[in-house]
Coordinates of C-alpha atoms and ligand atoms in Angstrom, one line a residue:
M729 CA 5.3 30.3 4.1
A730 CA 4.4 26.9 2.6
V731 CA 5.1 24.0 4.8
W732 CA 6.7 20.9 3.2
W733 CA 5.7 17.8 5.0
C734 CA 7.3 14.5 4.5
D735 CA 4.4 12.3 5.3
M736 CA 4.6 9.5 2.8
C737 CA 8.1 8.6 1.8
G738 CA 10.6 5.7 1.7
I739 CA 13.8 5.8 3.7
V740 CA 16.7 3.4 3.7
G741 CA 20.1 3.0 5.4
Y742 CA 23.1 0.7 5.0
V743 CA 26.1 0.1 7.3
G744 CA 28.6 -2.6 6.4
E745 CA 31.8 -3.3 4.5
R746 CA 30.5 -2.9 0.9
E747 CA 30.1 0.3 -1.1
A748 CA 26.9 1.9 0.4
L749 CA 25.8 3.9 -2.6
P750 CA 24.6 1.1 -5.0
I751 CA 22.9 -0.7 -2.1
V752 CA 21.1 2.5 -0.9
L753 CA 20.0 3.4 -4.5
G754 CA 19.0 -0.2 -5.2
S755 CA 16.9 -0.3 -2.0
L756 CA 15.4 3.1 -2.8
R757 CA 14.4 2.0 -6.3
R758 CA 12.5 -1.0 -4.8
I759 CA 10.4 1.3 -2.6
E760 CA 9.9 4.1 -5.1
Y761 CA 6.2 3.2 -4.9
R762 CA 6.2 5.0 -1.6
G763 CA 6.9 8.2 -3.4
Y764 CA 8.9 9.6 -6.3
D765 CA 8.7 13.3 -6.3
S766 CA 12.3 13.9 -5.3
C767 CA 15.1 11.9 -3.7
G768 CA 18.4 12.2 -1.9
V769 CA 21.3 10.2 -0.6
L770 CA 24.2 10.5 1.8
V771 CA 27.3 8.4 1.8
Q772 CA 29.9 8.4 4.5
D773 CA 33.5 7.4 3.8
S774 CA 34.8 6.2 7.1
A775 CA 38.4 6.2 5.9
N776 CA 38.6 9.9 5.5
E777 CA 35.5 10.9 7.5
Q778 CA 34.0 12.6 4.4
I779 CA 30.3 12.8 3.8
Y780 CA 28.8 13.2 0.3
I781 CA 25.2 14.3 -0.2
H782 CA 23.1 14.6 -3.3
K783 CA 19.5 15.8 -3.4
G784 CA 17.5 16.1 -6.6
L785 CA 14.4 15.7 -8.6
E786 CA 15.9 13.0 -10.8
S787 CA 14.6 9.4 -10.7
I788 CA 16.6 6.8 -8.7
G789 CA 17.6 5.3 -12.1
E790 CA 19.2 8.5 -13.1
L791 CA 21.1 8.8 -9.8
M792 CA 22.5 5.3 -10.4
E793 CA 24.1 6.5 -13.6
K794 CA 25.3 9.8 -12.3
L795 CA 26.6 9.4 -8.7
H796 CA 30.0 7.8 -7.8
Y797 CA 30.5 8.3 -4.0
H798 CA 32.6 5.9 -2.1
G799 CA 31.9 4.9 1.5
T800 CA 30.4 2.1 3.6
I801 CA 27.6 3.9 5.4
G802 CA 24.7 5.4 3.6
I803 CA 21.2 6.7 3.9
G804 CA 18.6 7.6 1.3
H805 CA 15.1 9.0 0.8
T806 CA 12.4 9.0 -1.8
R807 CA 9.6 11.5 -1.3
W808 CA 5.9 11.9 -1.8
A809 CA 5.0 15.5 -1.2
T810 CA 1.4 16.3 -0.1
H811 CA 1.9 19.9 0.9
G812 CA 3.7 22.0 -1.7
M813 CA 5.7 21.3 -4.8
P814 CA 8.7 19.0 -4.7
S815 CA 12.1 20.8 -4.8
V816 CA 15.8 20.2 -4.3
R817 CA 15.8 22.5 -1.3
N818 CA 13.2 20.4 0.5
A819 CA 14.5 17.0 -0.5
H820 CA 16.2 14.8 2.2
P821 CA 18.6 14.3 4.0
H822 CA 18.2 17.4 6.1
L823 CA 21.2 18.7 8.1
D824 CA 22.1 20.5 11.2
C825 CA 24.0 23.8 11.1
S826 CA 27.4 22.1 11.0
G827 CA 26.3 19.8 8.2
E828 CA 27.5 16.8 10.2
I829 CA 24.1 15.4 11.4
A830 CA 21.9 14.2 8.6
V831 CA 18.3 12.9 8.9
V832 CA 15.9 11.2 6.5
H833 CA 12.4 11.1 7.7
N834 CA 9.0 9.6 6.8
G835 CA 6.1 11.1 8.8
I836 CA 4.8 14.4 10.0
I837 CA 6.2 16.5 12.8
E838 CA 3.0 18.3 13.9
N839 CA 4.6 20.7 16.3
F840 CA 7.5 21.6 14.1
Q841 CA 6.5 25.3 13.8
S842 CA 6.9 26.0 17.5
L843 CA 10.1 23.9 17.7
K844 CA 11.5 25.8 14.7
E845 CA 10.7 29.2 16.3
G846 CA 12.7 28.2 19.3
L847 CA 15.6 26.8 17.3
L848 CA 15.7 29.8 14.9
R849 CA 17.4 31.8 17.7
S850 CA 20.6 29.9 17.2
C851 CA 20.1 27.7 14.1
R852 CA 20.1 28.3 10.4
F853 CA 17.3 26.6 8.5
R854 CA 17.8 25.8 4.9
S855 CA 14.5 24.2 4.0
D856 CA 10.8 24.7 4.6
T857 CA 10.2 21.2 5.8
D858 CA 9.0 19.9 9.2
T859 CA 11.9 17.4 9.1
E860 CA 14.7 19.9 9.5
V861 CA 13.9 20.5 13.1
I862 CA 15.1 17.0 13.9
P863 CA 18.8 17.4 13.0
H864 CA 18.9 20.8 14.7
L865 CA 17.3 19.4 17.8
I866 CA 19.9 16.6 17.8
E867 CA 22.6 19.2 17.4
K868 CA 21.4 21.1 20.4
M869 CA 21.0 17.9 22.6
L870 CA 24.4 16.7 21.6
E871 CA 26.0 19.9 22.7
R872 CA 24.3 19.5 26.0
A873 CA 25.0 15.8 26.4
R874 CA 28.7 16.3 25.6
E875 CA 29.1 18.1 28.9
T876 CA 28.3 14.8 30.7
G877 CA 31.6 13.3 29.3
K878 CA 29.9 10.0 28.4
P879 CA 31.2 7.7 25.6
Y880 CA 30.3 8.9 22.1
D881 CA 27.8 6.2 21.3
A882 CA 25.9 6.8 24.5
L883 CA 26.0 10.5 23.9
L884 CA 24.5 10.1 20.4
K885 CA 21.8 7.8 21.6
E886 CA 20.9 10.1 24.4
A887 CA 20.8 13.2 22.1
V888 CA 18.5 11.4 19.7
R889 CA 16.3 10.1 22.5
E890 CA 16.0 13.6 24.0
S891 CA 15.3 15.2 20.6
L892 CA 12.5 12.7 19.8
S893 CA 10.9 13.4 23.2
Y894 CA 10.1 16.9 21.9
L895 CA 8.4 15.7 18.7
K896 CA 4.6 15.4 18.3
G897 CA 3.4 13.5 15.3
S898 CA 4.7 10.5 13.4
Y899 CA 8.2 9.6 12.3
A900 CA 10.4 6.9 11.0
I901 CA 13.9 8.4 10.9
I902 CA 17.5 7.4 10.1
V903 CA 20.2 9.6 11.5
A904 CA 23.8 9.6 10.1
I905 CA 26.5 11.5 12.0
K906 CA 29.8 12.3 10.5
G907 CA 32.5 10.3 12.2
F908 CA 30.1 7.8 13.7
D909 CA 30.5 4.2 12.6
G910 CA 26.8 3.4 12.6
L911 CA 23.3 4.8 12.0
I912 CA 20.5 5.5 14.5
A913 CA 17.0 4.5 13.5
A914 CA 13.8 5.3 15.4
R915 CA 10.1 5.0 14.7
R916 CA 6.7 6.2 16.0
E917 CA 3.6 5.6 13.9
S918 CA 5.6 5.1 10.7
P919 CA 7.0 1.7 9.7
L920 CA 10.7 0.9 9.9
I921 CA 12.5 -2.4 9.6
I922 CA 16.1 -3.6 10.0
G923 CA 17.4 -6.2 7.6
L924 CA 20.1 -8.4 9.1
G925 CA 23.2 -9.3 7.1
D926 CA 26.6 -10.8 7.7
R927 CA 28.8 -8.0 9.0
E928 CA 26.3 -5.5 7.5
N929 CA 22.8 -4.3 8.3
F930 CA 20.1 -2.5 6.4
I931 CA 17.3 -0.2 7.4
A932 CA 14.2 0.5 5.4
S933 CA 10.6 1.6 5.4
D934 CA 9.5 -1.6 3.8
V935 CA 10.7 -5.2 3.3
P936 CA 11.1 -5.1 -0.5
A937 CA 13.9 -2.6 0.0
V938 CA 16.1 -5.2 1.7
L939 CA 15.0 -8.4 0.0
E940 CA 17.9 -8.4 -2.5
Q941 CA 20.3 -8.5 0.5
T942 CA 18.5 -10.5 3.2
N943 CA 15.2 -12.1 4.2
R944 CA 15.9 -11.8 8.0
V945 CA 14.2 -8.8 9.3
I946 CA 13.4 -7.1 12.6
Y947 CA 10.3 -4.9 12.8
L948 CA 10.9 -2.0 15.0
E949 CA 8.1 -1.3 17.4
E950 CA 6.4 2.0 18.5
G951 CA 9.0 4.1 20.3
D952 CA 12.0 1.9 19.5
I953 CA 15.4 3.6 19.0
A954 CA 18.1 1.4 17.4
V955 CA 21.8 1.9 17.1
V956 CA 22.7 0.0 14.0
K957 CA 26.3 -0.9 13.3
K958 CA 27.8 -3.4 10.8
D959 CA 28.3 -6.1 13.5
G960 CA 25.6 -5.3 16.0
I961 CA 22.2 -3.7 16.7
Q962 CA 21.2 -2.3 20.1
I963 CA 17.5 -1.4 20.5
E964 CA 16.0 0.6 23.3
N965 CA 12.5 1.6 24.1
G966 CA 11.7 4.2 26.8
A967 CA 15.5 4.3 27.6
V968 CA 15.3 0.5 28.4
E969 CA 17.2 -2.0 26.3
V970 CA 14.9 -4.4 24.5
T971 CA 15.2 -7.5 22.4
R972 CA 13.3 -7.8 19.1
V973 CA 13.0 -11.1 17.5
A974 CA 14.1 -11.4 13.8
R975 CA 11.6 -12.9 11.4
V976 CA 12.3 -14.8 8.2
I977 CA 10.2 -13.2 5.4
P978 CA 8.7 -15.8 3.0
W979 CA 9.2 -13.6 0.0
T980 CA 12.0 -13.9 -2.5
I981 CA 13.7 -11.2 -4.5
E982 CA 12.1 -12.6 -7.7
D983 CA 8.7 -11.8 -6.1
A984 CA 9.8 -8.2 -5.9
E985 CA 11.2 -7.9 -9.4
K986 CA 9.5 -7.5 -12.8
G987 CA 10.6 -10.9 -14.1
G988 CA 10.5 -9.9 -17.8
Y989 CA 7.2 -8.0 -17.6
E990 CA 7.1 -4.4 -18.9
H991 CA 5.4 -3.3 -15.7
F992 CA 5.0 -4.6 -12.1
M993 CA 1.2 -4.1 -12.6
L994 CA 1.1 -6.6 -15.5
K995 CA 3.3 -9.0 -13.6
E996 CA 1.0 -8.7 -10.5
I997 CA -2.1 -9.3 -12.6
H998 CA -0.5 -12.4 -14.0
E999 CA 0.2 -13.4 -10.4
E1000 CA -3.5 -13.2 -9.5
P1001 CA -4.1 -17.0 -9.9
K1002 CA -1.1 -17.7 -7.7
A1003 CA -2.4 -15.2 -5.1
I1004 CA -5.7 -17.2 -5.0
I1005 CA -3.9 -20.5 -4.6
D1006 CA -1.5 -19.3 -1.9
T1007 CA -4.3 -17.6 0.1
L1008 CA -6.6 -20.6 -0.1
R1009 CA -3.7 -22.9 0.9
G1010 CA -3.1 -20.9 4.0
Y1011 CA -6.6 -21.5 5.4
L1012 CA -8.0 -24.7 4.0
T1013 CA -7.7 -27.7 6.3
E1014 CA -8.7 -31.3 5.8
T1015 CA -12.0 -30.6 7.5
G1016 CA -12.8 -27.2 6.1
I1017 CA -11.6 -23.7 6.8
E1018 CA -9.5 -22.3 9.8
L1019 CA -9.1 -18.6 10.0
G1020 CA -8.1 -18.6 13.7
F1021 CA -10.6 -16.1 15.2
D1022 CA -14.2 -15.8 16.1
A1023 CA -16.0 -13.4 13.7
G1024 CA -19.1 -12.8 15.8
H1025 CA -22.5 -12.1 14.5
E1026 CA -22.2 -8.6 13.3
I1027 CA -19.3 -7.2 11.3
L1028 CA -18.1 -3.7 10.4
M1029 CA -15.4 -3.5 7.8
V1030 CA -13.3 -0.4 7.4
A1031 CA -10.9 0.3 4.5
C1032 CA -9.8 2.7 1.9
G1033 CA -9.5 2.7 -1.9
T1034 CA -9.4 -0.7 -3.5
S1035 CA -9.5 -2.4 -0.2
Y1036 CA -12.7 -0.6 0.5
Y1037 CA -14.2 -2.1 -2.7
A1038 CA -13.0 -5.5 -1.5
A1039 CA -14.9 -4.8 1.7
L1040 CA -18.0 -3.8 -0.2
C1041 CA -17.8 -7.1 -2.2
G1042 CA -17.3 -8.8 1.2
K1043 CA -20.7 -7.4 2.4
Y1044 CA -22.5 -9.0 -0.6
I1045 CA -20.5 -12.2 -0.2
I1046 CA -20.9 -12.7 3.6
E1047 CA -24.5 -11.6 3.7
H1048 CA -25.3 -14.0 0.8
I1049 CA -23.3 -17.0 2.2
A1050 CA -23.6 -16.5 6.0
R1051 CA -26.7 -14.3 6.3
I1052 CA -25.3 -12.1 9.0
P1053 CA -25.3 -8.2 8.8
V1054 CA -22.1 -6.7 7.4
H1055 CA -21.6 -2.9 7.4
V1056 CA -18.8 -1.2 5.4
E1057 CA -17.4 2.2 6.0
L1058 CA -14.7 4.3 4.4
A1059 CA -12.1 4.5 7.2
S1060 CA -11.6 8.3 6.6
E1061 CA -15.4 8.8 7.1
F1062 CA -15.8 6.5 10.0
N1063 CA -13.0 8.2 11.9
Y1064 CA -15.0 11.4 12.3
S1065 CA -18.5 10.0 12.3
D1066 CA -20.9 9.8 15.2
T1067 CA -21.3 6.0 14.6
V1068 CA -21.8 4.2 17.9
L1069 CA -20.6 0.6 18.0
G1070 CA -21.7 -2.1 20.4
D1071 CA -18.9 -4.2 21.8
D1072 CA -20.4 -7.3 20.1
T1073 CA -19.5 -5.9 16.7
T1074 CA -16.3 -7.4 15.1
V1075 CA -14.4 -4.6 13.3
M1076 CA -12.3 -5.7 10.4
A1077 CA -9.7 -3.5 8.8
I1078 CA -8.8 -4.5 5.2
T1079 CA -5.5 -3.1 4.1
Q1080 CA -2.9 -4.4 1.7
S1081 CA 0.0 -2.4 3.2
G1082 CA -1.2 -2.5 6.8
E1083 CA 0.1 1.1 7.0
T1084 CA -2.8 3.2 5.7
A1085 CA -3.3 5.9 8.3
D1086 CA -7.0 6.3 7.9
T1087 CA -7.5 2.5 8.4
L1088 CA -5.3 2.3 11.4
M1089 CA -7.2 5.2 13.0
A1090 CA -10.5 3.5 12.3
L1091 CA -9.3 0.3 14.0
K1092 CA -8.1 2.2 17.0
K1093 CA -11.5 3.9 17.2
A1094 CA -13.2 0.5 17.1
K1095 CA -11.0 -0.6 20.0
R1096 CA -12.2 2.3 22.1
F1097 CA -15.7 1.0 21.7
G1098 CA -14.5 -2.3 23.1
C1099 CA -15.0 -4.1 19.8
R1100 CA -13.0 -7.2 18.8
T1101 CA -10.7 -6.2 15.9
V1102 CA -9.3 -8.2 13.0
A1103 CA -6.7 -7.1 10.4
I1104 CA -6.8 -8.5 6.9
T1105 CA -3.5 -7.5 5.4
N1106 CA -0.6 -8.6 3.1
V1107 CA 2.3 -7.3 5.1
L1108 CA 3.8 -9.4 7.9
G1109 CA 4.4 -7.3 11.0
S1110 CA 2.8 -4.2 9.5
S1111 CA 1.3 -1.6 11.9
V1112 CA -2.2 -2.9 11.6
T1113 CA -1.2 -6.3 12.9
R1114 CA 0.1 -4.6 16.1
I1115 CA -3.3 -2.9 16.7
A1116 CA -5.7 -5.7 15.8
D1117 CA -6.6 -8.5 18.2
D1118 CA -6.2 -11.0 15.3
T1119 CA -4.6 -10.9 11.9
V1120 CA -5.5 -12.8 8.8
Y1121 CA -2.8 -12.6 6.1
I1122 CA -3.8 -12.5 2.5
R1123 CA -0.9 -14.2 0.6
A1124 CA -0.5 -12.1 -2.4
G1125 CA 3.3 -11.6 -2.1
P1126 CA 4.9 -8.2 -2.5
E1127 CA 2.8 -5.8 -4.5
I1128 CA 5.0 -3.1 -6.0
G1129 CA 2.7 -1.4 -8.6
V1130 CA 0.9 1.5 -7.0
A1131 CA -2.4 0.2 -8.4
A1132 CA -3.6 -2.6 -6.2
T1133 CA -4.4 -5.8 -8.2
K1134 CA -3.5 -9.2 -6.8
S1135 CA -4.0 -7.9 -3.3
F1136 CA -7.7 -7.1 -4.2
I1137 CA -8.2 -10.6 -5.5
A1138 CA -6.5 -12.2 -2.5
Q1139 CA -8.7 -10.0 -0.2
L1140 CA -11.8 -11.4 -2.0
V1141 CA -10.5 -14.9 -1.4
I1142 CA -10.3 -14.2 2.4
L1143 CA -13.8 -12.8 2.3
Y1144 CA -15.2 -15.9 0.6
L1145 CA -13.4 -18.0 3.2
L1146 CA -14.8 -15.8 6.0
G1147 CA -18.3 -16.2 4.6
F1148 CA -18.1 -20.0 4.6
Y1149 CA -16.3 -20.0 8.0
I1150 CA -19.1 -18.1 9.6
A1151 CA -21.9 -20.0 7.8
D1152 CA -23.0 -23.1 9.6
M1153 CA -23.2 -25.3 6.4
P1154 CA -23.7 -29.0 6.2
G1155 CA -20.4 -30.7 5.3
H1156 CA -21.4 -31.7 1.8
E1157 CA -22.5 -28.2 0.9
L1158 CA -19.3 -26.7 2.2
E1159 CA -17.4 -29.3 0.3
S1160 CA -19.1 -28.3 -2.9
W1161 CA -18.4 -24.6 -2.4
L1162 CA -14.8 -25.3 -1.6
G1163 CA -14.6 -27.2 -4.9
E1164 CA -15.8 -24.0 -6.6
L1165 CA -13.3 -21.9 -4.7
K1166 CA -10.5 -24.2 -5.8
R1167 CA -11.5 -23.6 -9.4
L1168 CA -11.0 -19.8 -9.1
P1169 CA -7.2 -19.8 -10.0
Q1170 CA -8.0 -21.7 -13.2
L1171 CA -10.8 -19.2 -14.0
A1172 CA -8.5 -16.3 -13.4
Q1173 CA -5.8 -17.9 -15.5
M1174 CA -8.3 -18.4 -18.4
V1175 CA -9.1 -14.7 -18.4
I1176 CA -5.4 -13.9 -18.5
D1177 CA -4.7 -16.4 -21.3
D1178 CA -7.6 -14.9 -23.4
S1179 CA -6.6 -11.3 -22.8
N1180 CA -4.7 -10.7 -26.0
T1181 CA -7.9 -10.5 -28.0
A1182 CA -11.0 -8.9 -26.7
I1183 CA -9.5 -7.2 -23.7
R1184 CA -6.7 -5.6 -25.7
A1185 CA -9.0 -4.6 -28.5
N1186 CA -11.4 -2.9 -26.1
A1187 CA -8.5 -1.3 -24.3
R1188 CA -7.3 0.3 -27.6
Y1189 CA -10.9 1.5 -28.1
L1190 CA -11.3 3.0 -24.6
A1191 CA -7.9 4.7 -24.8
G1192 CA -9.4 7.2 -27.3
F1193 CA -12.0 8.5 -24.8
E1194 CA -11.8 10.9 -21.9
N1195 CA -14.9 9.7 -19.9
V1196 CA -16.0 6.1 -19.1
F1197 CA -18.7 4.7 -16.9
F1198 CA -18.5 1.3 -15.2
V1199 CA -21.7 -0.2 -14.1
G1200 CA -22.8 -3.3 -12.2
R1201 CA -25.4 -4.5 -9.7
G1202 CA -25.2 -6.6 -6.6
V1203 CA -21.8 -8.1 -5.9
N1204 CA -20.6 -6.7 -9.2
L1205 CA -21.3 -3.1 -8.2
P1206 CA -18.0 -2.9 -6.2
V1207 CA -16.3 -4.7 -9.1
A1208 CA -17.5 -1.8 -11.3
L1209 CA -16.2 0.7 -8.8
E1210 CA -12.8 -1.1 -8.7
G1211 CA -12.7 -1.2 -12.6
A1212 CA -13.3 2.6 -12.7
L1213 CA -10.7 3.3 -10.0
K1214 CA -8.1 1.3 -11.7
L1215 CA -8.8 2.9 -15.1
K1216 CA -8.7 6.5 -13.7
E1217 CA -5.6 5.8 -11.5
I1218 CA -3.3 4.6 -14.2
S1219 CA -4.7 5.9 -17.6
Y1220 CA -5.9 9.4 -16.3
I1221 CA -9.2 8.8 -18.1
H1222 CA -12.1 10.1 -16.0
A1223 CA -14.0 7.0 -15.0
E1224 CA -17.0 6.6 -12.8
G1225 CA -18.3 3.4 -11.2
Y1226 CA -22.0 3.4 -10.7
A1227 CA -24.8 1.1 -9.7
A1228 CA -26.4 0.2 -13.1
G1229 CA -29.8 1.0 -11.8
E1230 CA -28.8 4.5 -10.6
L1231 CA -27.6 6.0 -13.9
K1232 CA -31.2 7.0 -14.7
H1233 CA -31.3 9.2 -11.6
G1234 CA -28.9 11.7 -13.0
P1235 CA -25.8 10.4 -14.9
F1236 CA -28.0 9.7 -18.0
A1237 CA -27.6 13.4 -18.7
L1238 CA -23.9 12.7 -19.5
L1239 CA -24.4 9.8 -21.9
T1240 CA -23.4 10.4 -25.5
D1241 CA -21.5 8.5 -28.1
A1242 CA -18.4 9.9 -26.4
T1243 CA -19.0 8.2 -23.0
P1244 CA -18.6 4.4 -23.3
V1245 CA -20.0 2.3 -20.6
V1246 CA -18.5 -0.9 -19.3
A1247 CA -21.3 -3.1 -17.9
I1248 CA -20.5 -6.1 -15.7
L1249 CA -23.0 -9.0 -15.6
S1250 CA -23.2 -12.4 -14.1
Y1251 CA -26.1 -14.9 -14.1
D1252 CA -27.6 -13.8 -10.8
N1253 CA -30.9 -12.4 -9.5
V1254 CA -30.1 -9.0 -11.1
Y1255 CA -29.0 -10.3 -14.5
E1256 CA -32.3 -9.3 -16.2
K1257 CA -32.3 -6.0 -14.4
T1258 CA -28.8 -5.2 -15.6
L1259 CA -29.7 -6.2 -19.1
G1260 CA -32.6 -3.7 -18.9
N1261 CA -30.2 -1.0 -17.7
I1262 CA -27.9 -1.7 -20.7
K1263 CA -30.8 -1.3 -23.1
E1264 CA -31.6 2.1 -21.5
I1265 CA -28.0 3.2 -21.8
K1266 CA -27.8 2.1 -25.5
A1267 CA -31.0 4.1 -26.1
R1268 CA -29.1 7.2 -25.0
G1269 CA -26.4 6.6 -27.6
A1270 CA -23.6 5.5 -25.4
P1271 CA -21.4 2.6 -26.6
V1272 CA -21.5 -0.4 -24.3
I1273 CA -18.8 -3.0 -23.6
A1274 CA -20.1 -5.9 -21.6
V1275 CA -18.1 -8.2 -19.3
A1276 CA -20.2 -11.3 -19.5
V1277 CA -19.8 -15.1 -19.1
D1278 CA -19.0 -17.5 -21.9
G1279 CA -22.2 -18.7 -23.5
D1280 CA -24.3 -15.6 -22.6
E1281 CA -25.7 -15.0 -26.1
E1282 CA -28.5 -12.7 -24.9
V1283 CA -26.2 -9.9 -24.0
E1284 CA -24.6 -9.8 -27.4
K1285 CA -27.9 -8.5 -28.9
Y1286 CA -27.7 -5.2 -27.0
V1287 CA -24.0 -4.3 -26.7
D1288 CA -21.2 -3.2 -29.0
A1289 CA -18.6 -5.6 -27.7
V1290 CA -18.3 -8.4 -25.1
I1291 CA -15.3 -9.3 -23.0
R1292 CA -15.9 -13.0 -22.1
V1293 CA -15.1 -14.5 -18.8
P1294 CA -15.5 -18.2 -17.8
A1295 CA -18.7 -19.0 -15.9
S1296 CA -18.7 -19.5 -12.1
R1297 CA -21.3 -19.4 -9.4
A1298 CA -22.6 -15.8 -9.6
I1299 CA -21.3 -14.9 -6.1
L1300 CA -17.8 -15.9 -7.2
S1301 CA -18.0 -13.9 -10.4
P1302 CA -16.1 -10.8 -9.0
I1303 CA -12.9 -12.8 -9.4
P1304 CA -12.9 -13.5 -13.1
N1305 CA -14.6 -10.1 -13.7
T1306 CA -12.0 -8.2 -11.8
V1307 CA -9.1 -9.9 -13.5
A1308 CA -10.6 -8.8 -16.8
L1309 CA -11.1 -5.2 -15.6
H1310 CA -7.5 -5.0 -14.2
L1311 CA -6.2 -6.1 -17.6
L1312 CA -8.5 -3.7 -19.4
A1313 CA -7.2 -0.8 -17.3
Y1314 CA -3.6 -1.9 -17.8
W1315 CA -3.8 -2.2 -21.5
T1316 CA -5.7 1.1 -21.9
A1317 CA -3.1 2.9 -19.9
N1318 CA -0.4 1.1 -21.8
T1319 CA -1.9 2.2 -25.1
R1320 CA -1.9 5.8 -23.8
G1321 CA 1.8 5.4 -22.9
C1322 CA 1.2 6.2 -19.2
E1323 CA 3.7 5.7 -16.3
I1324 CA 1.7 2.7 -15.1
D1325 CA 3.6 1.6 -12.0
K1326 CA 4.0 5.1 -10.7
P1327 CA 1.0 7.1 -11.6
R1328 CA 1.3 10.9 -11.0
N1329 CA 0.5 12.3 -7.5
L1330 CA 0.0 8.9 -5.9
A1331 CA 1.9 6.6 -3.6
K1332 CA 1.5 3.0 -2.7
S1333 CA 0.7 3.2 1.0
V1334 CA -0.8 6.4 2.3
T1335 CA 0.4 7.0 5.8
V1336 CA -1.2 10.3 6.2
E1337 CA -4.8 11.2 7.0
Ligands
LIG377 O1 -2.7 -0.5 1.6 P1 -4.2 -0.3 1.6 O2 -4.9 -1.4 1.0 O3 -4.7 0.2 2.9 O4 -4.3 0.9 0.6 C1 -5.6 1.5 0.4 C2 -5.6 2.4 -0.9 O5 -4.7 3.4 -0.7 C3 -5.2 1.6 -2.1 O6 -6.1 0.5 -2.3 C4 -5.3 2.6 -3.3 O7 -6.7 2.9 -3.6 C5 -4.8 1.9 -4.6 N1 -3.8 2.7 -5.2 C6 -5.8 1.5 -5.6 O8 -5.2 0.9 -6.7

């Protein structure tokens, strides 16, 4: 039988005095980027002790129109399936036999099969999910605990605690129980927060879910179990009551809304200049740069996806500026490699969400080698910050579009700062570089302001093809990889990023007039070489679009079109170049009418290996 995991989802809960349904649906809609294959809600009406449940394949928007349940307690779930097709049967919440204990879950219960076999003797299962064992376990434990005659709240907590002790794997769960005036939340290896309100409280996988209601948030820690009621929260860990400090999140609801843009992705690209400013501001002091940790003399960076490309750029940047060795590994490869690390290597995990499972594992592996670990992340209090010895926050603000954009730019800013921080430069030289860094927001803005002409025209052109190459050399090779990832992710055009000098070792065989090539250049030591590669590509009949600096007249002689970016020092060119490529991908996908913020089969943070 197919197994239906719920390993990458969004969960939310509300308990208070207002109608729960619109709050739960509103919160779910804000974290739909965590998954959007199917969804479900439960609302409890405390007046007549009724519970109402809906599960479906509709969008959250459709549920907002269609459902009208009344009640002041609610939970919800939006799902990203990795094993099997989404279906109503497997959508959350999942229930016990009586239909009175309901659970929404994000994570994987690894030993669910053996648990289920035991439970099947007395329980009726209605889904093929791993999650369903949880309500059945709670049901069993509650029966047992009832015999102790303890007060109801204590019984429930005990039943949940006992049930969780049987689980192997990862979970963030919210449990609703008919007749109970609160919710129970628990986490292990999956994120979960509690938003604090006035005579109401909120539970969610991610901060954007609660931002409309509150910016005061408690981050639950590994193993925490919380009983959340409208006027109080009790948290325990290992059966001992604990206190968790609330933090004020510096994001506003406007940060997490589209603000008049057609898509979050476009809004977030337009916020790239601000992400640079905010990130720089966080670390520039009167005398230079302060990142707050010692980077050592050898660095390994681990990351996935776009963050991995930022790390690759970081290698070029830091080796150029600080002249120390930087290695970069895909977290998913590093985790199972035989790489041996010396304890003098500093291992940096780059992750926008701070929740990517592969990256977290890689950091834990580095710790086992005794390495100093640093997290570079966007999300305050995310899991990676709890693992790493030090954390450096990029200050991109909430990124909702599944495609990473402003977070990549802000990650680059941190990597530039890191390069200068490590390099032992004379004061005047550092000052001159910092002057250049401070110009970056303006350069990014110029690309955005110009984007209505060349970028949009070339996007319309690319939208008609099914295969595109992106090529670059040096620090612009990772930029080419990022340009290709962004295009394929949101426009479904097959795109490959390649080292410009490598095409001749194989991919030339694919070049025809139906495989346009986007070539990224800057005035650096490989400019002439890249130009040579462009000539070779043209000779094979492929159309070439160059991304090149203003005033580069030479390139015009060899290509079909040029997207102009303002000139900067070559090592800084990834910033204007990437802004151009993000816009190119966006407008290409827009021309093709794609679902840009929620591309098929993807989710924003991938909390599964
Ligand atoms: O949150 P992270 O930076 O760790 O996420 C890593 C990747 O999953 C992410 O960058 C992904 O590749 C993006 N969808 C790319 O746009």
